[in-house]
mmCIF file of C-alpha atoms and ligand atoms in Angstrom:
data_model
loop_
_atom_site.group_PDB
_atom_site.id
_atom_site.type_symbol
_atom_site.label_atom_id
_atom_site.label_comp_id
_atom_site.label_asym_id
_atom_site.label_seq_id
_atom_site.Cartn_x
_atom_site.Cartn_y
_atom_site.Cartn_z
ATOM 1 C CA UNK C 1 7.775 -75.358 46.964
ATOM 2 C CA UNK C 2 9.993 -76.698 43.992
ATOM 3 C CA UNK C 3 11.178 -72.344 41.875
ATOM 4 C CA UNK C 4 9.255 -71.942 39.004
ATOM 5 C CA UNK C 5 11.698 -72.186 36.743
ATOM 6 C CA UNK C 6 13.694 -74.860 36.409
ATOM 7 C CA UNK C 7 17.550 -75.599 37.553
ATOM 8 C CA UNK C 8 18.116 -74.430 33.323
ATOM 9 C CA UNK C 9 16.459 -70.809 34.124
ATOM 10 C CA UNK C 10 19.202 -70.238 36.810
ATOM 11 C CA UNK C 11 21.745 -68.619 34.487
ATOM 12 C CA UNK C 12 18.564 -65.905 32.782
ATOM 13 C CA UNK C 13 16.898 -65.458 36.259
ATOM 14 C CA UNK C 14 20.343 -63.746 36.856
ATOM 15 C CA UNK C 15 21.098 -62.259 34.710
ATOM 16 C CA UNK C 16 17.709 -60.464 35.333
ATOM 17 C CA UNK C 17 18.903 -59.375 38.320
ATOM 18 C CA UNK C 18 22.746 -58.665 37.420
ATOM 19 C CA UNK C 19 21.474 -56.390 35.568
ATOM 20 C CA UNK C 20 18.254 -54.997 37.240
ATOM 21 C CA UNK C 21 20.566 -54.552 40.229
ATOM 22 C CA UNK C 22 18.440 -56.886 42.281
ATOM 23 C CA UNK C 23 18.669 -58.796 44.969
ATOM 24 C CA UNK C 24 16.317 -61.703 44.590
ATOM 25 C CA UNK C 25 13.380 -63.056 42.512
ATOM 26 C CA UNK C 26 9.677 -63.751 43.799
ATOM 27 C CA UNK C 27 8.107 -63.937 41.767
ATOM 28 C CA UNK C 28 4.120 -63.810 43.554
ATOM 29 C CA UNK C 29 2.242 -63.018 40.865
ATOM 30 C CA UNK C 30 2.038 -63.739 36.695
ATOM 31 C CA UNK C 31 1.196 -60.968 34.359
ATOM 32 C CA UNK C 32 -0.048 -63.044 31.150
ATOM 33 C CA UNK C 33 -1.365 -61.154 27.951
ATOM 34 C CA UNK C 34 -4.095 -61.237 26.280
ATOM 35 C CA UNK C 35 -3.902 -61.083 22.124
ATOM 36 C CA UNK C 36 -1.430 -64.503 21.322
ATOM 37 C CA UNK C 37 -1.021 -65.270 24.622
ATOM 38 C CA UNK C 38 -4.266 -67.064 26.181
ATOM 39 C CA UNK C 39 -6.423 -66.664 23.313
ATOM 40 C CA UNK C 40 -5.133 -67.443 19.760
ATOM 41 C CA UNK C 41 -6.422 -64.775 18.315
ATOM 42 C CA UNK C 42 -3.853 -63.676 16.428
ATOM 43 C CA UNK C 43 -4.536 -65.561 13.201
ATOM 44 C CA UNK C 44 -8.432 -63.952 13.767
ATOM 45 C CA UNK C 45 -6.267 -60.231 14.049
ATOM 46 C CA UNK C 46 -4.052 -60.701 11.212
ATOM 47 C CA UNK C 47 -6.345 -61.831 8.726
ATOM 48 C CA UNK C 48 -9.439 -58.732 9.663
ATOM 49 C CA UNK C 49 -5.977 -55.950 9.195
ATOM 50 C CA UNK C 50 -5.213 -57.171 6.279
ATOM 51 C CA UNK C 51 -8.022 -57.620 4.680
ATOM 52 C CA UNK C 52 -9.136 -54.016 6.218
ATOM 53 C CA UNK C 53 -6.017 -51.765 4.743
ATOM 54 C CA UNK C 54 -6.077 -53.647 1.949
ATOM 55 C CA UNK C 55 -10.017 -51.877 1.427
ATOM 56 C CA UNK C 56 -7.791 -48.519 1.465
ATOM 57 C CA UNK C 57 -5.193 -49.469 -0.789
ATOM 58 C CA UNK C 58 -2.964 -50.241 1.807
ATOM 59 C CA UNK C 59 -0.453 -53.608 1.925
ATOM 60 C CA UNK C 60 0.291 -54.999 5.632
ATOM 61 C CA UNK C 61 1.798 -58.764 5.843
ATOM 62 C CA UNK C 62 0.989 -61.314 8.561
ATOM 63 C CA UNK C 63 4.482 -60.573 10.277
ATOM 64 C CA UNK C 64 3.895 -56.445 9.975
ATOM 65 C CA UNK C 65 0.432 -57.564 11.860
ATOM 66 C CA UNK C 66 2.584 -59.452 14.977
ATOM 67 C CA UNK C 67 5.277 -56.704 14.314
ATOM 68 C CA UNK C 68 2.775 -54.140 15.446
ATOM 69 C CA UNK C 69 0.949 -56.222 17.584
ATOM 70 C CA UNK C 70 0.297 -54.182 21.020
ATOM 71 C CA UNK C 71 0.596 -50.895 20.152
ATOM 72 C CA UNK C 72 -3.013 -48.084 19.431
ATOM 73 C CA UNK C 73 -4.729 -49.730 15.797
ATOM 74 C CA UNK C 74 -4.408 -46.038 15.116
ATOM 75 C CA UNK C 75 -0.904 -45.569 15.211
ATOM 76 C CA UNK C 76 -0.301 -48.725 12.352
ATOM 77 C CA UNK C 77 -2.391 -47.154 10.073
ATOM 78 C CA UNK C 78 -1.303 -43.908 9.733
ATOM 79 C CA UNK C 79 2.657 -44.713 9.868
ATOM 80 C CA UNK C 80 1.551 -47.341 7.111
ATOM 81 C CA UNK C 81 -0.419 -44.665 5.402
ATOM 82 C CA UNK C 82 2.388 -42.372 5.898
ATOM 83 C CA UNK C 83 4.547 -44.917 5.078
ATOM 84 C CA UNK C 84 3.283 -46.457 1.050
ATOM 85 C CA UNK C 85 0.817 -42.644 0.858
ATOM 86 C CA UNK C 86 3.293 -40.513 1.093
ATOM 87 C CA UNK C 87 1.181 -38.545 3.868
ATOM 88 C CA UNK C 88 -0.448 -38.033 7.203
ATOM 89 C CA UNK C 89 -4.183 -39.015 8.387
ATOM 90 C CA UNK C 90 -6.316 -37.151 11.188
ATOM 91 C CA UNK C 91 -5.845 -39.857 14.066
ATOM 92 C CA UNK C 92 -10.368 -39.003 13.503
ATOM 93 C CA UNK C 93 -9.536 -41.106 9.537
ATOM 94 C CA UNK C 94 -7.332 -43.111 11.137
ATOM 95 C CA UNK C 95 -9.872 -44.097 13.119
ATOM 96 C CA UNK C 96 -12.572 -44.837 10.903
ATOM 97 C CA UNK C 97 -10.002 -46.416 9.065
ATOM 98 C CA UNK C 98 -9.261 -49.142 12.725
ATOM 99 C CA UNK C 99 -13.154 -49.214 12.499
ATOM 100 C CA UNK C 100 -13.165 -51.224 9.130
ATOM 101 C CA UNK C 101 -10.994 -54.256 11.668
ATOM 102 C CA UNK C 102 -12.660 -54.141 14.313
ATOM 103 C CA UNK C 103 -16.078 -54.717 12.595
ATOM 104 C CA UNK C 104 -14.548 -57.421 10.764
ATOM 105 C CA UNK C 105 -13.053 -58.895 13.626
ATOM 106 C CA UNK C 106 -16.105 -59.014 15.680
ATOM 107 C CA UNK C 107 -18.242 -61.114 12.688
ATOM 108 C CA UNK C 108 -15.752 -63.766 13.808
ATOM 109 C CA UNK C 109 -16.240 -66.558 16.151
ATOM 110 C CA UNK C 110 -14.713 -66.259 19.462
ATOM 111 C CA UNK C 111 -10.608 -67.442 19.778
ATOM 112 C CA UNK C 112 -10.324 -69.981 20.883
ATOM 113 C CA UNK C 113 -8.410 -70.737 24.353
ATOM 114 C CA UNK C 114 -4.825 -71.192 23.935
ATOM 115 C CA UNK C 115 -3.539 -73.896 24.632
ATOM 116 C CA UNK C 116 -1.478 -75.421 28.056
ATOM 117 C CA UNK C 117 -2.183 -72.083 29.635
ATOM 118 C CA UNK C 118 -5.586 -73.217 31.803
ATOM 119 C CA UNK C 119 -3.731 -76.206 32.603
ATOM 120 C CA UNK C 120 -0.687 -73.278 33.588
ATOM 121 C CA UNK C 121 -3.392 -71.144 35.117
ATOM 122 C CA UNK C 122 -3.983 -73.799 37.874
ATOM 123 C CA UNK C 123 -0.360 -74.599 38.453
ATOM 124 C CA UNK C 124 0.351 -70.869 39.215
ATOM 125 C CA UNK C 125 -3.140 -70.998 41.694
ATOM 126 C CA UNK C 126 -1.546 -74.600 43.097
ATOM 127 C CA UNK C 127 1.501 -72.830 44.622
ATOM 128 C CA UNK C 128 -0.304 -70.217 45.793
ATOM 129 C CA UNK C 129 0.495 -66.987 42.630
ATOM 130 C CA UNK C 130 -2.024 -63.958 41.711
ATOM 131 C CA UNK C 131 -2.836 -64.244 38.300
ATOM 132 C CA UNK C 132 -3.539 -61.361 36.015
ATOM 133 C CA UNK C 133 -4.475 -60.128 32.796
ATOM 134 C CA UNK C 134 -2.655 -56.452 31.526
ATOM 135 C CA UNK C 135 -3.265 -56.485 27.982
ATOM 136 C CA UNK C 136 -3.987 -52.872 25.327
ATOM 137 C CA UNK C 137 -7.357 -54.122 24.655
ATOM 138 C CA UNK C 138 -10.123 -51.069 24.724
ATOM 139 C CA UNK C 139 -12.579 -53.564 23.650
ATOM 140 C CA UNK C 140 -15.757 -53.754 26.296
ATOM 141 C CA UNK C 141 -16.985 -57.278 25.567
ATOM 142 C CA UNK C 142 -13.809 -59.160 25.938
ATOM 143 C CA UNK C 143 -12.902 -58.693 28.922
ATOM 144 C CA UNK C 144 -16.065 -60.542 29.973
ATOM 145 C CA UNK C 145 -15.311 -62.804 28.123
ATOM 146 C CA UNK C 146 -12.398 -63.354 30.323
ATOM 147 C CA UNK C 147 -12.974 -63.414 33.392
ATOM 148 C CA UNK C 148 -16.118 -65.901 32.056
ATOM 149 C CA UNK C 149 -14.079 -67.749 30.747
ATOM 150 C CA UNK C 150 -11.458 -67.579 33.840
ATOM 151 C CA UNK C 151 -13.393 -67.301 36.333
ATOM 152 C CA UNK C 152 -11.294 -69.531 38.080
ATOM 153 C CA UNK C 153 -7.910 -67.171 38.364
ATOM 154 C CA UNK C 154 -8.990 -64.876 37.699
ATOM 155 C CA UNK C 155 -11.146 -60.873 39.476
ATOM 156 C CA UNK C 156 -12.040 -57.912 37.294
ATOM 157 C CA UNK C 157 -9.449 -55.641 40.001
ATOM 158 C CA UNK C 158 -6.973 -58.243 38.394
ATOM 159 C CA UNK C 159 -7.139 -56.544 34.791
ATOM 160 C CA UNK C 160 -5.733 -54.246 32.485
ATOM 161 C CA UNK C 161 -7.358 -52.939 29.790
ATOM 162 C CA UNK C 162 -6.316 -49.398 27.392
ATOM 163 C CA UNK C 163 -9.040 -47.350 30.067
ATOM 164 C CA UNK C 164 -5.506 -48.322 32.986
ATOM 165 C CA UNK C 165 -3.472 -46.293 31.529
ATOM 166 C CA UNK C 166 -2.225 -42.555 28.669
ATOM 167 C CA UNK C 167 0.320 -44.550 26.995
ATOM 168 C CA UNK C 168 0.265 -47.945 26.843
ATOM 169 C CA UNK C 169 2.719 -50.809 24.940
ATOM 170 C CA UNK C 170 5.898 -50.941 24.393
ATOM 171 C CA UNK C 171 5.573 -48.189 27.199
ATOM 172 C CA UNK C 172 6.350 -50.415 31.028
ATOM 173 C CA UNK C 173 2.828 -48.372 32.132
ATOM 174 C CA UNK C 174 0.961 -50.708 31.924
ATOM 175 C CA UNK C 175 2.639 -53.512 33.399
ATOM 176 C CA UNK C 176 3.363 -51.288 36.695
ATOM 177 C CA UNK C 177 -0.300 -50.358 37.036
ATOM 178 C CA UNK C 178 -0.169 -54.349 37.522
ATOM 179 C CA UNK C 179 2.072 -54.971 39.809
ATOM 180 C CA UNK C 180 -0.148 -51.800 42.042
ATOM 181 C CA UNK C 181 -2.851 -54.089 41.074
ATOM 182 C CA UNK C 182 -1.178 -56.854 42.654
ATOM 183 C CA UNK C 183 -0.405 -55.613 45.226
ATOM 184 C CA UNK C 184 1.862 -52.098 45.007
ATOM 185 C CA UNK C 185 4.060 -55.798 44.339
ATOM 186 C CA UNK C 186 8.115 -55.042 43.402
ATOM 187 C CA UNK C 187 9.429 -56.030 39.804
ATOM 188 C CA UNK C 188 11.151 -58.347 41.033
ATOM 189 C CA UNK C 189 8.081 -60.047 42.255
ATOM 190 C CA UNK C 190 6.513 -60.637 39.271
ATOM 191 C CA UNK C 191 6.733 -62.694 36.042
ATOM 192 C CA UNK C 192 4.986 -61.538 32.356
ATOM 193 C CA UNK C 193 3.991 -63.907 29.899
ATOM 194 C CA UNK C 194 4.382 -61.212 26.326
ATOM 195 C CA UNK C 195 4.316 -63.334 22.810
ATOM 196 C CA UNK C 196 4.398 -60.145 20.490
ATOM 197 C CA UNK C 197 7.553 -57.721 20.256
ATOM 198 C CA UNK C 198 6.836 -54.532 21.913
ATOM 199 C CA UNK C 199 4.783 -56.174 24.571
ATOM 200 C CA UNK C 200 8.688 -57.768 25.089
ATOM 201 C CA UNK C 201 9.700 -54.050 24.986
ATOM 202 C CA UNK C 202 7.170 -52.885 27.575
ATOM 203 C CA UNK C 203 7.326 -56.314 30.422
ATOM 204 C CA UNK C 204 11.006 -55.171 30.024
ATOM 205 C CA UNK C 205 10.867 -51.570 31.113
ATOM 206 C CA UNK C 206 9.239 -52.347 33.649
ATOM 207 C CA UNK C 207 11.920 -54.376 35.482
ATOM 208 C CA UNK C 208 9.544 -57.356 35.674
ATOM 209 C CA UNK C 209 10.981 -60.805 34.129
ATOM 210 C CA UNK C 210 9.417 -61.263 30.786
ATOM 211 C CA UNK C 211 8.429 -64.365 29.078
ATOM 212 C CA UNK C 212 7.236 -64.004 25.661
ATOM 213 C CA UNK C 213 6.029 -67.171 24.465
ATOM 214 C CA UNK C 214 5.987 -67.043 20.261
ATOM 215 C CA UNK C 215 2.429 -68.296 19.197
ATOM 216 C CA UNK C 216 3.675 -66.265 15.690
ATOM 217 C CA UNK C 217 5.527 -65.890 12.682
ATOM 218 C CA UNK C 218 7.839 -64.137 14.185
ATOM 219 C CA UNK C 219 11.347 -65.785 14.682
ATOM 220 C CA UNK C 220 12.322 -66.555 18.390
ATOM 221 C CA UNK C 221 15.166 -63.774 17.923
ATOM 222 C CA UNK C 222 12.706 -61.206 17.490
ATOM 223 C CA UNK C 223 11.580 -61.205 21.236
ATOM 224 C CA UNK C 224 14.714 -62.270 22.545
ATOM 225 C CA UNK C 225 16.253 -59.365 20.437
ATOM 226 C CA UNK C 226 13.901 -56.813 22.556
ATOM 227 C CA UNK C 227 15.709 -58.005 26.312
ATOM 228 C CA UNK C 228 12.780 -61.150 26.148
ATOM 229 C CA UNK C 229 14.394 -62.947 29.079
ATOM 230 C CA UNK C 230 13.314 -66.778 28.410
ATOM 231 C CA UNK C 231 11.755 -68.327 25.289
ATOM 232 C CA UNK C 232 9.122 -70.603 24.991
ATOM 233 C CA UNK C 233 7.857 -71.145 20.661
ATOM 234 C CA UNK C 234 4.956 -72.930 23.294
ATOM 235 C CA UNK C 235 1.881 -72.575 26.707
ATOM 236 C CA UNK C 236 2.123 -75.785 26.072
ATOM 237 C CA UNK C 237 5.889 -75.917 26.874
ATOM 238 C CA UNK C 238 5.853 -73.209 30.055
ATOM 239 C CA UNK C 239 3.135 -75.475 31.658
ATOM 240 C CA UNK C 240 5.406 -78.358 31.131
ATOM 241 C CA UNK C 241 8.496 -76.285 32.214
ATOM 242 C CA UNK C 242 6.534 -74.833 35.822
ATOM 243 C CA UNK C 243 6.961 -76.363 38.810
ATOM 244 C CA UNK C 244 9.499 -78.975 37.311
ATOM 245 C CA UNK C 245 13.044 -79.049 39.424
ATOM 246 C CA UNK C 246 14.445 -81.766 37.985
ATOM 247 C CA UNK C 247 14.712 -82.051 34.537
HETATM 248 MG MG1 LIG M 301 0.306 -60.277 22.341
#
């Protein structure tokens, strides 16, 4: 079996090992984020955030949606109200505003599976790597859809959700739970795949080799700045790259 990443990634791997003080990088599991990584769902989220917040007199750009992805929705709302309206609102008020965003989201058709992700999972599975999903989402219908769409690769015990942790991304906790659910792996035995700055920060904080796949409008540099060890512009590029020992 060739190495997971091609030779040009060796420098990034060595930098990672040196920085974390690990001896070897031996991936046995890949921990995928959900929104913007395995589902092309961020355009839907962006549209619903902007529309819902506008009804409360809040301005939220598409870039704002991507920059705050991964944070708890109510926290994002409380920050925006403080910044734009100079007042503090309660968790319950913020929740009511968030519910409007969730209501609009539920009206949209299901987001498509990200191009390249099924092929990538096929390669990983063939090589004997475990596949897990680590999401900050708390929407149970989405978890059922996950098990349906990815039944060849994923079981319920390999999904980390908002219900598994007290602290969400950008804290490392969700990815640390992912390592546990993968059978008690060490950070150097896994890879994180993320699309958002907050998610990259969480993977890096968990001391896991973190690959960013940029599926949104932020510059790649925004993901590199959070410490992503490799940055791809598309999932299909990552899929093409894995187990290619000769390029
Ligand atoms: Mg994401």
